[in-house]
CSV table of C-alpha atoms in Angstrom, one decimal:
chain,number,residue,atom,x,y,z
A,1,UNK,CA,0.0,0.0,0.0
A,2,UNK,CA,1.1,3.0,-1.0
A,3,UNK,CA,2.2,5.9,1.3
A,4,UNK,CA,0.3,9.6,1.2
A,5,UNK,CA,2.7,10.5,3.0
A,6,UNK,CA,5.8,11.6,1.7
A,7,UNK,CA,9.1,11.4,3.1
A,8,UNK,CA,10.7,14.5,3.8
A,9,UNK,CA,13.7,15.6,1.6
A,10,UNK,CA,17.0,16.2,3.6
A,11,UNK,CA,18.0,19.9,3.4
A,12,UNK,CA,20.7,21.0,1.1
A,13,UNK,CA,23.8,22.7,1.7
A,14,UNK,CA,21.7,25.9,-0.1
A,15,UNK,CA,18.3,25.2,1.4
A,16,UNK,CA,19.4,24.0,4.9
A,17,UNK,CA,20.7,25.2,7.7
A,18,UNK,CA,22.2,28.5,6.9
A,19,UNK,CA,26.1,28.5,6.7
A,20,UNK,CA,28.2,31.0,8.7
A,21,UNK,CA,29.3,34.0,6.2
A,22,UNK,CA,32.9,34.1,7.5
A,23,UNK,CA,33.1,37.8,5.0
A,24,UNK,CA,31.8,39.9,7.3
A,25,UNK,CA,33.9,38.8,10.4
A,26,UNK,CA,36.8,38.5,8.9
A,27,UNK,CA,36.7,42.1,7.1
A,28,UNK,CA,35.7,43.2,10.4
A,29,UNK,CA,38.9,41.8,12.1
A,30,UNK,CA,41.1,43.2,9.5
A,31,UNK,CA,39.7,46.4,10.0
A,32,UNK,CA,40.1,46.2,13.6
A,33,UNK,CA,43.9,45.0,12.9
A,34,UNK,CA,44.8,47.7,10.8
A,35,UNK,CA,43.2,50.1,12.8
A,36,UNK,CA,45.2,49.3,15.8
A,37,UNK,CA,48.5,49.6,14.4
A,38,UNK,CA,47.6,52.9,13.1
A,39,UNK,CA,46.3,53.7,16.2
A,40,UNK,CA,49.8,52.5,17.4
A,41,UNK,CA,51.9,54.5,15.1
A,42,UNK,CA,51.1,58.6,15.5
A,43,UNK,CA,52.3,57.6,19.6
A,44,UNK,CA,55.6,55.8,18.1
A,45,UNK,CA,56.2,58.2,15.2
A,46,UNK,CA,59.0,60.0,16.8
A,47,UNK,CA,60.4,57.4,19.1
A,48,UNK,CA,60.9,55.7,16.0
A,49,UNK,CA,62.8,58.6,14.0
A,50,UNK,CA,65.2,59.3,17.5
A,51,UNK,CA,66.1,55.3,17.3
A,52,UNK,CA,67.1,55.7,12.8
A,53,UNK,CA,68.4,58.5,13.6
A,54,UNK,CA,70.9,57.2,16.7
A,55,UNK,CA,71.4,54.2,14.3
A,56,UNK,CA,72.1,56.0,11.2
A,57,UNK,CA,75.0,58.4,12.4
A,58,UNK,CA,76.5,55.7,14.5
A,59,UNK,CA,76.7,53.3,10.8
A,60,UNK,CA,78.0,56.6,9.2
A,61,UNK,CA,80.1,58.0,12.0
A,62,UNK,CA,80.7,55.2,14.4
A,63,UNK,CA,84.6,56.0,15.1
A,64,UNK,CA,83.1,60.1,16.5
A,65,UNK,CA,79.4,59.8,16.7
A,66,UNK,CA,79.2,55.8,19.0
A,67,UNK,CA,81.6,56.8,21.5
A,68,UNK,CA,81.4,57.3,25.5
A,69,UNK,CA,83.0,60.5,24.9
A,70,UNK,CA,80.8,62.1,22.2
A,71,UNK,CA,77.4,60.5,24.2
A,72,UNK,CA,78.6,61.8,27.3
A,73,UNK,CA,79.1,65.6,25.5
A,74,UNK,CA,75.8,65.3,24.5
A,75,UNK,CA,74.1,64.9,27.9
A,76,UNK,CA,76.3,67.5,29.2
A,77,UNK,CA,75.5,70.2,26.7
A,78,UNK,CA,71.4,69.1,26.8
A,79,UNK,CA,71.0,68.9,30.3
A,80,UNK,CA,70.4,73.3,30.3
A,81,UNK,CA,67.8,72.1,27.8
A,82,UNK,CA,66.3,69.8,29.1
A,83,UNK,CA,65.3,72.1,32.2
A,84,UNK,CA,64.2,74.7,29.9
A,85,UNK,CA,62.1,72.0,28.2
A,86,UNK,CA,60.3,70.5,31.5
A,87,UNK,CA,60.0,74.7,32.3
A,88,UNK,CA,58.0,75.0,29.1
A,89,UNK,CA,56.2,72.2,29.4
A,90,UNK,CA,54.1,73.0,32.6
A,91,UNK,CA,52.2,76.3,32.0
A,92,UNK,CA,52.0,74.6,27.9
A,93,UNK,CA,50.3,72.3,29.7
A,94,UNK,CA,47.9,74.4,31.0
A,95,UNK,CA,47.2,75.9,27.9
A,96,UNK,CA,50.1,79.0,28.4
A,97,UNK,CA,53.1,80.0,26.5
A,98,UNK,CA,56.1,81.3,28.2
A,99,UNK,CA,59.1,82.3,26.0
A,100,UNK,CA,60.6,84.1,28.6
A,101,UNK,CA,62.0,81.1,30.2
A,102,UNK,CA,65.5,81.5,28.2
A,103,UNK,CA,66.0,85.0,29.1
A,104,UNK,CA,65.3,83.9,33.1
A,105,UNK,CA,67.6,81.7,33.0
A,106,UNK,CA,70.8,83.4,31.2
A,107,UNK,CA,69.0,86.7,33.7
A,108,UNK,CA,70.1,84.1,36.9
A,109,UNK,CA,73.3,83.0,35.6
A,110,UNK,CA,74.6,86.0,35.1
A,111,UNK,CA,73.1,87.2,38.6
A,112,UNK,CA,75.0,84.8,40.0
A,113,UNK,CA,78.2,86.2,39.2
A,114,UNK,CA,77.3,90.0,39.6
A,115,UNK,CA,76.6,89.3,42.7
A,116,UNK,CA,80.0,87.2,43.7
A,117,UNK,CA,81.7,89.9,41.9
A,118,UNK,CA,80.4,92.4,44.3
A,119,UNK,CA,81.1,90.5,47.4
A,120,UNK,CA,77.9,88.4,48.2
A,121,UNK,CA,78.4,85.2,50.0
A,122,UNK,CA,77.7,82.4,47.2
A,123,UNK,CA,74.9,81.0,48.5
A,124,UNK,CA,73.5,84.1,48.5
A,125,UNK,CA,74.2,85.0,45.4
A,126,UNK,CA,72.3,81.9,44.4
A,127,UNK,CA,68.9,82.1,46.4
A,128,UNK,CA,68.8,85.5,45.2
A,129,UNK,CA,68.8,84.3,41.7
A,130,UNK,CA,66.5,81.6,42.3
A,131,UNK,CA,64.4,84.3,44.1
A,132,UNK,CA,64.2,86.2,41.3
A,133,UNK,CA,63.4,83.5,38.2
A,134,UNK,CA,60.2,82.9,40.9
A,135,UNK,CA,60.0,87.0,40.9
A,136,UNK,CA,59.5,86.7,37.0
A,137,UNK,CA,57.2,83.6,37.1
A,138,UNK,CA,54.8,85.8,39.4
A,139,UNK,CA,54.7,89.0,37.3
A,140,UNK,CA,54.6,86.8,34.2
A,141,UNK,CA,51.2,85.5,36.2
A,142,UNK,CA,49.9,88.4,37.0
A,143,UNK,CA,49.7,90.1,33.5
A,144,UNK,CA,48.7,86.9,32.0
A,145,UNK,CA,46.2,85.7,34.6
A,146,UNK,CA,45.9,88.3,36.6
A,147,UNK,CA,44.7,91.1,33.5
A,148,UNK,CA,44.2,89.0,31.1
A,149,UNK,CA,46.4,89.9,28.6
A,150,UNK,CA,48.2,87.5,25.8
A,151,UNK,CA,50.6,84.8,27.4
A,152,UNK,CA,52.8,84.9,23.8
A,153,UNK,CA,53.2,88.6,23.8
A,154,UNK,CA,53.7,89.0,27.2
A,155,UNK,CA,56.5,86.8,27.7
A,156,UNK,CA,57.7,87.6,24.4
A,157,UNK,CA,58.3,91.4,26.2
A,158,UNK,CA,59.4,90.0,29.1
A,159,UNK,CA,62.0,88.0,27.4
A,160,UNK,CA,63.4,91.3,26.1
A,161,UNK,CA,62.9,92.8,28.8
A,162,UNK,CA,65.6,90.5,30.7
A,163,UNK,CA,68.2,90.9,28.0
A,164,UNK,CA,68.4,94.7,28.2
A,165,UNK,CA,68.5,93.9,32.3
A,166,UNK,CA,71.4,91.8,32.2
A,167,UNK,CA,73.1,93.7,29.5
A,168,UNK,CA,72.8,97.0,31.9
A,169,UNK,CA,73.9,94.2,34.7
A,170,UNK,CA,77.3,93.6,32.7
A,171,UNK,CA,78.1,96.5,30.6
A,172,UNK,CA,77.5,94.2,28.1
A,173,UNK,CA,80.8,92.1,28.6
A,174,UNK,CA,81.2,88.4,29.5
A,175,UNK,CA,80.6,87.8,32.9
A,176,UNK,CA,83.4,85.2,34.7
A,177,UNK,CA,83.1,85.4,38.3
A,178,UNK,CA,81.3,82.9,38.6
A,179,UNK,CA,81.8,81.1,42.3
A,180,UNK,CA,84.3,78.1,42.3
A,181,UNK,CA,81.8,76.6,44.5
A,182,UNK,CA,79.1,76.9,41.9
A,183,UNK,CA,81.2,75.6,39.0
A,184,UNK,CA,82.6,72.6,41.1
A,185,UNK,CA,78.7,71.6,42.3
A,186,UNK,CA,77.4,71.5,38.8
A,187,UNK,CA,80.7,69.4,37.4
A,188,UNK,CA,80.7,67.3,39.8
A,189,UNK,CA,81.3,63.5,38.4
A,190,UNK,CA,78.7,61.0,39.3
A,191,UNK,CA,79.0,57.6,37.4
A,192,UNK,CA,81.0,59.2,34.7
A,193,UNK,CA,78.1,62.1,34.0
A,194,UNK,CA,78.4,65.4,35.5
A,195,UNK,CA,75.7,66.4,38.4
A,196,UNK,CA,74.0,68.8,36.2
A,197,UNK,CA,72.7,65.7,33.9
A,198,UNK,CA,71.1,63.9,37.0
A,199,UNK,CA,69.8,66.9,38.4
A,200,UNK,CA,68.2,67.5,34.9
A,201,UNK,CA,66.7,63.7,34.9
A,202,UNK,CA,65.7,64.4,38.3
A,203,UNK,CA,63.7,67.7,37.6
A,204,UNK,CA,62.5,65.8,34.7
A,205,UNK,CA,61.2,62.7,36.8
A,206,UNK,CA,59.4,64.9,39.0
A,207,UNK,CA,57.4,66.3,36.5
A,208,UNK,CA,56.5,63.5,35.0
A,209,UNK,CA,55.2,62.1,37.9
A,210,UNK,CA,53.3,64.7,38.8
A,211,UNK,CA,51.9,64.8,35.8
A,212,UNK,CA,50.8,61.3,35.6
A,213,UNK,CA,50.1,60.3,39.2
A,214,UNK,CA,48.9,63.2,41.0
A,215,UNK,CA,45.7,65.5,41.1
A,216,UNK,CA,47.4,68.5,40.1
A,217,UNK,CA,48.8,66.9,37.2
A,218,UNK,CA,45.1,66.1,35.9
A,219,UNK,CA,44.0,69.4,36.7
A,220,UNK,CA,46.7,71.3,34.4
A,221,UNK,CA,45.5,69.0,31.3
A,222,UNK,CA,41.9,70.2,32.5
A,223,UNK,CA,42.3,73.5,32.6
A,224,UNK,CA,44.5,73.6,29.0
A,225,UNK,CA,41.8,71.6,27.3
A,226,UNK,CA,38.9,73.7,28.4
A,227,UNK,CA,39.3,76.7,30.9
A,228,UNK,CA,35.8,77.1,31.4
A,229,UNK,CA,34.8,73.6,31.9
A,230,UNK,CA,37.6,73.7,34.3
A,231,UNK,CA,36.4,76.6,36.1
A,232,UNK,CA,32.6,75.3,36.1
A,233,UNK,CA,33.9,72.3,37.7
A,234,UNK,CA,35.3,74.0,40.9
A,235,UNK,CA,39.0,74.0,39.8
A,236,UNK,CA,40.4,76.9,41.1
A,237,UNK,CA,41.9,77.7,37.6
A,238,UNK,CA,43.7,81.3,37.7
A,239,UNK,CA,45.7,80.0,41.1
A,240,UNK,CA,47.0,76.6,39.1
A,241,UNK,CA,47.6,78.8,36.2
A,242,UNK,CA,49.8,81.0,38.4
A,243,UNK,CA,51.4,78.7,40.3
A,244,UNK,CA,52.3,76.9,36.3
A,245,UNK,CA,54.2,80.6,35.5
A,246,UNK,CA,56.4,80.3,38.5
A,247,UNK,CA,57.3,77.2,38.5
A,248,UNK,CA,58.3,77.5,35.3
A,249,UNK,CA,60.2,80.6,35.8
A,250,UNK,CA,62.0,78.8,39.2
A,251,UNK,CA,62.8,75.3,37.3
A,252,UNK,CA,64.6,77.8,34.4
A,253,UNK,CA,66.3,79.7,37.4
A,254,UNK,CA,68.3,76.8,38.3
A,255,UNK,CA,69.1,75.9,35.2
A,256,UNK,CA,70.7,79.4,35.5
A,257,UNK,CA,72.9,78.9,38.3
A,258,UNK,CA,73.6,75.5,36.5
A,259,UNK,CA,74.5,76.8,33.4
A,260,UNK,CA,77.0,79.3,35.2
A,261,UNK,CA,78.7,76.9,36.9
A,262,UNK,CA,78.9,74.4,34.1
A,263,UNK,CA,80.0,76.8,31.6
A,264,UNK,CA,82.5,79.1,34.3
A,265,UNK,CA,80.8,82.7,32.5
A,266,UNK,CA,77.8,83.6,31.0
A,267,UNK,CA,77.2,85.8,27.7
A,268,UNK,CA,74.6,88.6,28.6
A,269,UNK,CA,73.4,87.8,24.5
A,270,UNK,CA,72.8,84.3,24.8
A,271,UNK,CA,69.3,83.5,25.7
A,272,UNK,CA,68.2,84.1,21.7
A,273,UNK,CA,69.9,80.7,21.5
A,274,UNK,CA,68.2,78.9,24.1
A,275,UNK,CA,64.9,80.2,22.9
A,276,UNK,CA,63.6,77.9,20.4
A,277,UNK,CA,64.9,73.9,21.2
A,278,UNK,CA,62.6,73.8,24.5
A,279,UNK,CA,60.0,74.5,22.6
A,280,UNK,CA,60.3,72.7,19.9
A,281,UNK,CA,61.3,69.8,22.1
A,282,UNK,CA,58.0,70.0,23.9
A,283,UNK,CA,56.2,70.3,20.4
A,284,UNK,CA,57.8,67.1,19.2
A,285,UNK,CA,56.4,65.8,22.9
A,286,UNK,CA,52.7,66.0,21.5
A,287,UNK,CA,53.3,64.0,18.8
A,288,UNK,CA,54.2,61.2,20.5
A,289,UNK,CA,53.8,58.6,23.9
A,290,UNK,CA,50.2,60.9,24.8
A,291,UNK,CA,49.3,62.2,20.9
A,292,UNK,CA,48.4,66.3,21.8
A,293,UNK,CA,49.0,66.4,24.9
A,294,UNK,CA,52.1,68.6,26.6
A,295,UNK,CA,54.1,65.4,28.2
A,296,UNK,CA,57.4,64.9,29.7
A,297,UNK,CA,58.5,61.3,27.8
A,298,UNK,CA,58.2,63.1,24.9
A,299,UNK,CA,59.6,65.8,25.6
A,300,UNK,CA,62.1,64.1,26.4
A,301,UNK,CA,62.4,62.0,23.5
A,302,UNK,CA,61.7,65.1,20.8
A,303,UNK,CA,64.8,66.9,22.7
A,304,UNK,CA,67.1,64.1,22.8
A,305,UNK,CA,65.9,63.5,18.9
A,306,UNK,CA,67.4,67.3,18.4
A,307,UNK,CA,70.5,66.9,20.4
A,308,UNK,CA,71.5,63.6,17.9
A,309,UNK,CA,70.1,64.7,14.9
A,310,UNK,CA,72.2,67.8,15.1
A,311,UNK,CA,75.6,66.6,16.4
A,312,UNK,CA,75.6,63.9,14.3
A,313,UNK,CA,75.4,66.4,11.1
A,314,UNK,CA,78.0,68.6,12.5
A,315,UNK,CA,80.2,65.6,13.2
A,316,UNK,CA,79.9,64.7,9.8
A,317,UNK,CA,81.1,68.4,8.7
A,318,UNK,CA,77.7,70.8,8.3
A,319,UNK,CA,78.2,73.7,9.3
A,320,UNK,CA,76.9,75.6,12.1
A,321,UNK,CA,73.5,76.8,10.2
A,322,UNK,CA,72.3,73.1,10.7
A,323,UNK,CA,70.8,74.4,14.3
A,324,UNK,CA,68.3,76.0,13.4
A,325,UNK,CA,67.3,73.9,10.0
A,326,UNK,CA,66.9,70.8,11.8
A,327,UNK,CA,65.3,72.1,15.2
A,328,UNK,CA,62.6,74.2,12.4
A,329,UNK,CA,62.3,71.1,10.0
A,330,UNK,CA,62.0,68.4,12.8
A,331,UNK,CA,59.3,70.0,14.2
A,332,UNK,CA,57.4,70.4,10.7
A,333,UNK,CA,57.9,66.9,9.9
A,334,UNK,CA,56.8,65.1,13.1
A,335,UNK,CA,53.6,67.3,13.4
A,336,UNK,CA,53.0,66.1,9.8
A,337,UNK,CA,54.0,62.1,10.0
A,338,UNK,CA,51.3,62.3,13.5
A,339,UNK,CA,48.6,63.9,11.5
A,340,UNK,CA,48.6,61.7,8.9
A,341,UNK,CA,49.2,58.2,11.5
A,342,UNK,CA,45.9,60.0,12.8
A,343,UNK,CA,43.6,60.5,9.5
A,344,UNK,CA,44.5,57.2,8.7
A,345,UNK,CA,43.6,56.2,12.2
A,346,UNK,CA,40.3,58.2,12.2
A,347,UNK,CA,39.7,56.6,8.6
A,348,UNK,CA,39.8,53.2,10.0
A,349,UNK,CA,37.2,54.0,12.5
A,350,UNK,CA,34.7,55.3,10.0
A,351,UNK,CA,31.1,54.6,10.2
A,352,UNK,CA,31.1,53.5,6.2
A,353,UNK,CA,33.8,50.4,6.9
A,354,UNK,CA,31.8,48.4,9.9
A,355,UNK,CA,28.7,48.8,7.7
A,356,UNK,CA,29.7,47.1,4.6
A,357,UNK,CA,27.4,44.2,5.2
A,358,UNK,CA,24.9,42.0,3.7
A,359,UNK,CA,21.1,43.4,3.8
A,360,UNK,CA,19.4,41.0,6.4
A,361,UNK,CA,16.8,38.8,4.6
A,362,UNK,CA,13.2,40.0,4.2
């Protein structure tokens, strides 16, 4: 007897149970790939350059560029710098400019051996010139904060300011009494490096900490994102903002008194040349390890990028110009590599690539 029933067909691979698509997830996944090692490159953009950089002069100059002696000249001469730098830094950070942070500290250096030359005691002579690099900060504050008037301008006048100061200070002649006590602290050997380098990586550590670890540190990024955010939020933003101006000014200050005694006299003209590597060095920092935002690492590693990009070229027989090419060209160029990491980065995350997916069926 025949069936009315029929058996029921088994399902085919079409038919059946639908198959996994693996398209979509596997697009998906790539996209997430690439997008974190763009993500990954803007932060390691200049990191990168310093290490091709360290590795390209020592291939092309290993028997004067990789040497103790040459690396050990290079920490010396940087560690001014590198105060200036972590000076800048912290009112950048809070969304200020201070260029007068070169002047300060050639102003205290040269302070400290007008004084000596006029009898003061030495230690004297150097509270009194950290005394006044905090005396600076605070007027520096006070027009800025205080009025209300242009951070860029103002210290821009107050940077001149200084120079005719110290030039009056001087007669406008090289100034060489510097204390023996001062020049015997600040080249003072410690593990083959004089004291002004550690005191430099010190200074640096500090602010780095505070930066990352601490309250304060938070607040400053606060207030230079968004002062009036900062303000609505109970931040007491005009006292941070002061206290950023002289602590600049007092970090610059002892890289004064450091500079004296490293150097044994101070030129009354020299603070032009100190003006523009801190800042580009803290420039270079935003581009990299925390991507625009002022940071000490980078900092750090923009400045250290300057200081081996440009005695490696003058080791090979540039001439003196080379300064302010590569300091001006560095900058340029990092800003741009980070701002293009980034567009890629922000391509990768557009809405158009995670929606490339099949229409659901009706």
């Amino acid at each position: 007897m025949t069936s009315s029933s029929v058996e029921p067909s088994r399902p085919s691979a079409q038919e059946g149970t639908p198959q996994s698509d693996p398209g979509p997830n596997t697009a998906t996944a790539s996209a997430s790939a690439r997008t974190r090692i763009f993500g990954s490159l803007p932060q390691a953009a200049v990191p990168l350059l310093l290490v091709a950089t360290f590795v390209g002069f020592s291939v092309l100059s290993p028997e004067l560029f990789f040497t103790w002696t040459n690396f050990r000249i290079m920490l010396a001469s940087q560690a001014t710098v590198l105060l200036l730098a972590v000076a800048i830094t912290i009112p950048l950070r809070a969304g200020d400019f201070d260029l007068s942070i070169s002047a300060v500290m050639v102003l205290c250096a040269g302070t400290v051996g007008v004084l000596f030359r006029d009898g003061w005691p030495v230690w004297t002579c150097v509270v009194v010139s950290l005394a006044l690099g905090g005396l600076v900060g605070a007027l520096n504050a006070v027009f800025v904060v205080g009025i209300g008037l242009d951070g860029l301008i103002v210290t821009l006048g107050t940077f001149t300011l200084l120079n005719g100061l110290l030039t009056y200070m001087s007669d406008g002649s090289l100034i060489s009494t510097i204390p023996s006590g001062v020049k015997d602290f600040a080249n003072l050997q410690i593990l083959g490096l004089p004291s002004v380098v550690w005191l430099g990586w010190i200074i640096a550590l500090i602010a780095w900490f505070v930066f990352e670890y601490t309250p304060l540190g938070r607040y400053l990024l606060f207030i230079g994102g968004n002062r009036s955010a900062a303000a609505l939020a109970g931040l007491r933003v005009g006292r941070i903002r002061i206290g950023a101006f002289i602590a600049a000014s007092l970090i610059a200050a002892l890289a004064g008194v450091l500079l004296a005694g490293s150097v044994g006299s101070v030129d009354p003209s020299s603070a032009g040349s100190y003006l523009l590597p801190p800042a580009t060095a803290a420039f270079l920092g935003t581009t990299t390890i925390q991507l625009r935002r002022f940071n000490i690492l980078g900092t750090l590693v923009g400045l250290y990028l300057l200081a081996f990009g440009i005695t490696g070229l003058q080791l090979l027989g540039v001439r003196g110009w080379v300064s302010d090419v590569f300091n001006g060209a560095a900058l340029i160029l990092a800003i741009a590599f980070a701002r293009c990491f980034e567009l890629l980065k922000t391509r990768g995350h557009r809405p158009g690539l995670t929606r490339r997916r099949a229409a659901p069926a009706a």
